[in-house]
Amino acid sequence: MKSQEIQGKRFTHHHVSTLMHEVSLMVAKIFNREVRDFELTRSQWQVLYLLYTEGPLTQTQIAERLLMAKPPLGKIVDRLEDASWVERMPDASDKRVKRVVLTGRIRPLLPELENVVEQIEEILLDGIPIEERDSLIGQLQRVRANLRQRLFDQG
């Protein structure tokens, strides 16, 4: 990896944050291409999968868990609702609150969608020895924890 020195600081052409961003963009492009026939995007899948794993949530809860701003998330939920993937239902304890709920449309497609995710993971880990994968995952989890601590400690 080439590096250069500017005012006494060493800069590599690929900082960790740049590499992580590029990886994320490439994963999104591959995912979007693989699920084109489902008429889903990676962002929409993230919402669907979150609802599948955690159950009905408010849009605020979804935005917080996915670290998304509320307005773009609202548009994603609108599109998902228009396509009958989800519906907004009144909360059982507070009728003013709407919860986003999966419809039955996702259930028969989950195995195929999870298979796409597994295939992408195989692509990501190709060439990395099995004995190094746990270390990589642990390091990425540490990076995520560092960022979450900074993000949530400093509001």
XYZ file of N, CA and C in Angstrom:
465
model
N 0.850 -1.175 0.000
C 0.000 0.000 0.000
C 0.894 1.236 0.000
N 0.675 2.101 -0.955
C 1.478 3.317 -1.047
C 1.030 4.303 0.019
N 1.990 5.080 0.489
C 1.642 6.131 1.439
C 2.465 7.360 1.098
N 2.015 8.475 1.606
C 2.756 9.712 1.407
C 2.730 10.500 2.701
N 3.682 11.385 2.836
C 3.767 12.190 4.036
C 3.386 13.621 3.690
N 2.469 14.152 4.460
C 2.024 15.539 4.286
C 2.130 16.207 5.648
N 2.931 17.256 5.734
C 3.149 18.010 6.969
C 3.442 17.077 8.146
N 4.312 16.114 7.917
C 4.745 15.232 8.994
C 3.787 14.104 9.328
N 2.645 14.005 8.633
C 1.697 12.929 8.891
C 1.715 11.963 7.726
N 1.661 10.697 8.053
C 1.679 9.666 7.024
C 0.240 9.313 6.635
N -0.047 9.377 5.366
C -1.378 9.059 4.860
C -1.264 7.902 3.876
N -2.093 6.898 4.079
C -2.145 5.816 3.100
C -3.249 6.148 2.115
N -3.167 5.576 0.939
C -4.192 5.844 -0.063
C -5.512 5.152 0.274
N -5.444 4.227 1.199
C -6.671 3.538 1.601
C -6.755 3.496 3.120
N -7.319 4.525 3.694
C -7.574 4.531 5.125
C -8.634 3.482 5.429
N -8.653 3.012 6.645
C -9.620 1.991 7.056
C -11.046 2.456 6.762
N -11.374 3.683 7.097
C -12.743 4.162 6.883
C -13.108 4.178 5.402
N -12.142 4.522 4.548
C -12.393 4.518 3.112
C -12.626 3.099 2.616
N -11.800 2.170 3.074
C -11.985 0.774 2.679
C -13.335 0.236 3.141
N -13.707 0.551 4.370
C -14.993 0.059 4.888
C -16.155 0.655 4.100
N -16.045 1.913 3.758
C -17.084 2.557 2.964
C -17.197 1.912 1.576
N -16.052 1.677 0.950
C -16.052 1.042 -0.371
C -16.643 -0.362 -0.306
N -16.284 -1.122 0.720
C -16.840 -2.466 0.893
C -18.357 -2.394 1.052
N -18.821 -1.478 1.872
C -20.260 -1.328 2.088
C -20.995 -0.992 0.784
N -20.426 -0.086 0.006
C -21.040 0.283 -1.276
C -21.076 -0.902 -2.235
N -19.993 -1.663 -2.275
C -19.947 -2.820 -3.177
C -20.929 -3.903 -2.744
N -21.042 -4.127 -1.446
C -22.015 -5.102 -0.941
C -23.425 -4.663 -1.329
N -23.719 -3.378 -1.170
C -25.044 -2.871 -1.530
C -25.320 -3.074 -3.019
N -24.332 -2.785 -3.862
C -24.529 -2.953 -5.313
C -24.768 -4.412 -5.671
N -23.972 -5.307 -5.089
C -24.159 -6.732 -5.378
C -25.525 -7.188 -4.872
N -25.875 -6.791 -3.649
C -27.171 -7.189 -3.093
C -28.310 -6.677 -3.967
N -28.254 -5.401 -4.329
C -29.315 -4.819 -5.151
C -29.446 -5.550 -6.478
N -28.332 -5.932 -7.068
C -28.367 -6.671 -8.325
C -28.984 -8.059 -8.139
N -28.626 -8.716 -7.038
C -29.106 -10.081 -6.799
C -30.596 -10.145 -6.453
N -31.123 -9.084 -5.870
C -32.549 -9.105 -5.468
C -33.430 -8.250 -6.376
N -32.893 -7.877 -7.524
C -33.649 -7.047 -8.460
C -35.021 -7.654 -8.768
N -35.071 -8.980 -8.947
C -36.330 -9.643 -9.277
C -37.363 -9.548 -8.158
N -36.898 -9.340 -6.928
C -37.813 -9.183 -5.796
C -38.310 -7.743 -5.676
N -37.711 -6.859 -6.465
C -38.012 -5.422 -6.408
C -37.756 -4.864 -5.010
N -36.582 -5.256 -4.472
C -36.140 -4.782 -3.163
C -34.765 -4.144 -3.294
N -34.459 -3.236 -2.375
C -33.113 -2.688 -2.266
C -32.514 -3.184 -0.951
N -31.229 -2.991 -0.809
C -30.565 -3.400 0.431
C -31.168 -2.660 1.629
N -31.445 -1.381 1.479
C -32.032 -0.608 2.578
C -33.397 -1.163 2.969
N -34.176 -1.529 1.971
C -35.486 -2.109 2.257
C -35.329 -3.461 2.952
N -34.374 -4.275 2.472
C -34.121 -5.570 3.095
C -33.700 -5.400 4.547
N -32.881 -4.387 4.838
C -32.447 -4.167 6.216
C -33.653 -3.912 7.122
N -34.618 -3.150 6.637
C -35.828 -2.894 7.421
C -36.627 -4.184 7.583
N -36.819 -4.912 6.483
C -37.579 -6.156 6.548
C -36.931 -7.165 7.489
N -35.612 -7.302 7.387
C -34.924 -8.280 8.222
C -34.974 -7.881 9.695
N -34.857 -6.593 9.967
C -34.969 -6.113 11.340
C -36.356 -6.448 11.908
N -37.392 -6.203 11.133
C -38.751 -6.516 11.581
C -38.945 -8.024 11.745
N -38.315 -8.789 10.871
C -38.404 -10.245 10.969
C -37.742 -10.745 12.252
N -36.599 -10.180 12.590
C -35.873 -10.663 13.765
C -36.383 -10.068 15.073
N -36.930 -8.847 15.029
C -37.325 -8.190 16.275
C -38.834 -8.011 16.435
N -39.588 -8.222 15.383
C -41.028 -8.032 15.471
C -41.411 -6.596 15.173
N -42.693 -6.273 15.322
C -43.177 -4.926 14.998
C -42.454 -3.839 15.793
N -42.086 -2.779 15.077
C -41.386 -1.646 15.685
C -41.974 -0.346 15.162
N -41.774 0.723 15.913
C -42.155 2.041 15.403
C -41.068 2.496 14.418
N -41.401 3.480 13.600
C -40.401 3.997 12.664
C -39.219 4.592 13.408
N -39.464 5.211 14.547
C -38.377 5.773 15.345
C -37.439 4.661 15.816
N -38.002 3.554 16.289
C -37.173 2.428 16.726
C -36.354 1.859 15.569
N -36.978 1.745 14.401
C -36.268 1.230 13.226
C -35.115 2.168 12.875
N -35.400 3.461 12.836
C -34.367 4.447 12.498
C -33.201 4.368 13.475
N -33.503 4.250 14.758
C -32.441 4.170 15.770
C -31.595 2.918 15.583
N -32.234 1.782 15.361
C -31.490 0.521 15.248
C -30.641 0.471 13.977
N -31.140 1.076 12.899
C -30.404 1.058 11.635
C -29.526 2.293 11.450
N -29.498 3.168 12.458
C -28.711 4.399 12.412
C -29.049 5.234 11.179
N -30.338 5.359 10.933
C -30.821 6.125 9.781
C -31.565 7.358 10.265
N -31.580 8.376 9.434
C -32.404 9.550 9.712
C -33.865 9.173 9.465
N -34.766 9.806 10.195
C -36.186 9.453 10.092
C -36.800 9.740 8.717
N -36.512 10.894 8.080
C -37.158 11.147 6.780
C -36.852 10.092 5.701
N -35.565 9.716 5.498
C -35.319 8.682 4.485
C -35.933 7.333 4.877
N -35.921 7.036 6.173
C -36.530 5.780 6.602
C -38.029 5.805 6.308
N -38.667 6.943 6.538
C -40.100 7.058 6.244
C -40.400 6.750 4.788
N -39.536 7.214 3.890
C -39.723 6.930 2.460
C -39.546 5.445 2.164
N -38.586 4.819 2.828
C -38.379 3.379 2.641
C -39.621 2.614 3.107
N -40.128 2.979 4.278
C -41.319 2.304 4.804
C -42.522 2.568 3.894
N -42.650 3.775 3.363
C -43.731 4.070 2.408
C -43.664 3.131 1.210
N -42.465 2.961 0.654
C -42.303 2.080 -0.516
C -42.604 0.631 -0.165
N -42.149 0.216 1.004
C -42.422 -1.151 1.442
C -43.924 -1.370 1.648
N -44.576 -0.359 2.175
C -46.025 -0.459 2.389
C -46.759 -0.463 1.044
N -46.348 0.386 0.115
C -46.959 0.422 -1.219
C -46.821 -0.919 -1.934
N -45.728 -1.633 -1.662
C -45.476 -2.921 -2.299
C -46.017 -4.094 -1.468
N -46.732 -3.782 -0.408
C -47.361 -4.793 0.463
C -46.370 -5.676 1.223
N -45.168 -5.156 1.482
C -44.215 -5.885 2.319
C -44.513 -5.659 3.793
N -44.980 -4.447 4.121
C -45.282 -4.086 5.509
C -46.589 -3.313 5.542
N -47.097 -3.166 6.761
C -48.210 -2.245 6.983
C -48.013 -1.558 8.321
N -48.592 -0.375 8.421
C -48.517 0.376 9.673
C -49.799 0.076 10.449
N -49.609 -0.383 11.677
C -50.751 -0.773 12.515
C -50.720 0.033 13.812
N -51.895 0.365 14.345
C -51.917 1.070 15.633
C -51.338 0.182 16.733
N -50.597 0.802 17.638
C -50.025 0.095 18.774
C -51.151 -0.347 19.710
N -51.017 -1.515 20.290
C -52.065 -2.051 21.171
C -52.284 -1.191 22.409
N -51.216 -0.585 22.939
C -51.350 0.186 24.176
C -51.512 1.688 23.951
N -51.173 2.183 22.766
C -51.272 3.615 22.481
C -51.665 3.790 21.018
N -52.912 4.082 20.785
C -53.440 4.168 19.415
C -52.797 5.279 18.592
N -52.144 6.249 19.243
C -51.466 7.320 18.497
C -50.192 6.810 17.843
N -49.652 5.723 18.378
C -48.390 5.168 17.893
C -48.682 4.118 16.826
N -47.931 4.195 15.728
C -48.052 3.192 14.666
C -46.828 2.295 14.691
N -47.078 1.022 14.584
C -45.990 0.050 14.491
C -45.933 -0.472 13.067
N -44.714 -0.681 12.583
C -44.523 -1.241 11.253
C -44.477 -2.760 11.433
N -45.331 -3.444 10.669
C -45.518 -4.882 10.816
C -45.314 -5.548 9.456
N -44.626 -6.681 9.453
C -44.470 -7.440 8.215
C -45.802 -8.030 7.775
N -46.010 -8.071 6.485
C -47.153 -8.805 5.952
C -46.688 -10.234 5.677
N -47.580 -11.072 5.250
C -47.215 -12.448 4.938
C -46.382 -12.591 3.675
N -46.222 -11.529 2.922
C -45.504 -11.601 1.646
C -44.040 -12.024 1.804
N -43.415 -11.671 2.909
C -41.980 -11.931 3.077
C -41.682 -13.387 3.406
N -42.560 -14.048 4.132
C -42.265 -15.391 4.656
C -41.821 -16.391 3.583
N -42.539 -16.543 2.464
C -42.098 -17.542 1.484
C -40.783 -17.176 0.780
N -40.403 -15.908 0.846
C -39.184 -15.463 0.161
C -37.958 -15.433 1.065
N -38.150 -15.583 2.363
C -37.026 -15.495 3.297
C -35.892 -16.460 2.980
N -36.163 -17.725 2.694
C -35.032 -18.616 2.390
C -34.199 -18.125 1.202
N -34.844 -17.639 0.147
C -34.097 -17.133 -1.016
C -33.297 -15.886 -0.668
N -33.901 -14.982 0.084
C -33.215 -13.749 0.459
C -32.051 -14.034 1.408
N -32.257 -14.937 2.357
C -31.162 -15.299 3.252
C -30.039 -15.983 2.474
N -30.383 -16.741 1.435
C -29.380 -17.375 0.584
C -28.533 -16.318 -0.130
N -29.159 -15.245 -0.591
C -28.419 -14.154 -1.230
C -27.415 -13.569 -0.243
N -27.845 -13.341 0.985
C -26.961 -12.793 2.008
C -25.794 -13.751 2.256
N -26.071 -15.045 2.346
C -25.008 -16.033 2.557
C -24.030 -16.056 1.388
N -24.524 -15.930 0.166
C -23.645 -15.905 -1.009
C -22.728 -14.685 -0.977
N -23.273 -13.552 -0.580
C -22.456 -12.339 -0.486
C -21.390 -12.512 0.595
N -21.749 -13.142 1.712
C -20.752 -13.393 2.756
C -19.650 -14.302 2.241
N -20.007 -15.285 1.432
C -18.992 -16.161 0.846
C -18.044 -15.363 -0.045
N -18.601 -14.444 -0.820
C -17.771 -13.586 -1.675
C -16.840 -12.736 -0.803
N -17.396 -12.153 0.258
C -16.605 -11.304 1.152
C -15.428 -12.057 1.769
N -15.651 -13.304 2.126
C -14.635 -14.063 2.857
C -13.770 -14.946 1.957
N -14.026 -14.912 0.666
C -13.250 -15.723 -0.271
C -11.766 -15.357 -0.164
N -10.933 -16.369 -0.032
C -9.497 -16.128 0.048
C -8.992 -15.863 1.454
N -9.892 -15.729 2.403
C -9.483 -15.539 3.801
C -9.559 -16.907 4.475
N -8.434 -17.396 4.951
C -8.437 -18.722 5.585
C -9.459 -18.804 6.718
N -10.081 -19.953 6.839
C -11.118 -20.153 7.852
C -10.623 -19.771 9.242
N -9.373 -20.122 9.543
C -8.846 -19.826 10.879
C -8.665 -18.327 11.120
N -8.691 -17.501 10.087
C -8.556 -16.047 10.239
C -9.908 -15.328 10.253
N -10.957 -16.014 9.869
C -12.268 -15.365 9.756
C -12.806 -14.896 11.105
N -12.687 -15.722 12.128
C -13.163 -15.316 13.451
C -12.424 -14.076 13.940
N -11.136 -14.025 13.659
C -10.339 -12.860 14.049
C -10.829 -11.610 13.313
N -11.062 -11.736 12.015
C -11.571 -10.606 11.232
C -12.905 -10.120 11.784
N -13.807 -11.047 12.034
C -15.124 -10.682 12.557
C -14.983 -10.007 13.917
N -14.122 -10.546 14.762
C -13.894 -9.935 16.070
C -13.340 -8.527 15.962
N -12.421 -8.324 15.025
C -11.851 -6.997 14.833
C -12.906 -6.012 14.318
N -13.737 -6.456 13.404
C -14.805 -5.582 12.896
C -15.816 -5.257 13.991
N -16.110 -6.226 14.839
C -17.012 -5.964 15.963
C -16.397 -4.944 16.920
N -15.093 -5.005 17.113
C -14.399 -4.040 17.967
C -14.470 -2.640 17.352
N -14.253 -2.560 16.041
C -14.356 -1.273 15.340
C -15.767 -0.710 15.509
N -16.774 -1.559 15.310
C -18.168 -1.112 15.468
C -18.422 -0.634 16.892
N -17.926 -1.370 17.881
C -18.108 -0.970 19.282
C -17.437 0.374 19.556
N -16.237 0.572 19.012
C -15.542 1.860 19.181
C -16.383 2.997 18.629
N -16.922 2.786 17.432
C -17.717 3.837 16.791
C -19.027 4.081 17.528
N -19.679 3.013 17.968
C -20.930 3.185 18.721
C -20.695 3.943 20.016
N -19.608 3.603 20.703
C -19.314 4.297 21.951
C -19.132 5.791 21.692
N -18.385 6.133 20.670
C -18.151 7.533 20.337
C -19.460 8.212 19.914
N -20.224 7.515 19.118
C -21.474 8.068 18.596
C -22.476 8.333 19.713
N -22.644 7.361 20.604
C -23.685 7.485 21.621
C -23.211 8.215 22.874
N -21.919 8.191 23.158
C -21.409 8.933 24.304
C -21.421 10.430 24.068
N -21.242 10.824 22.800
C -21.176 12.242 22.488
C -22.437 12.740 21.810
N -23.494 11.928 21.869
C -24.808 12.286 21.380
C -24.836 12.770 20.013
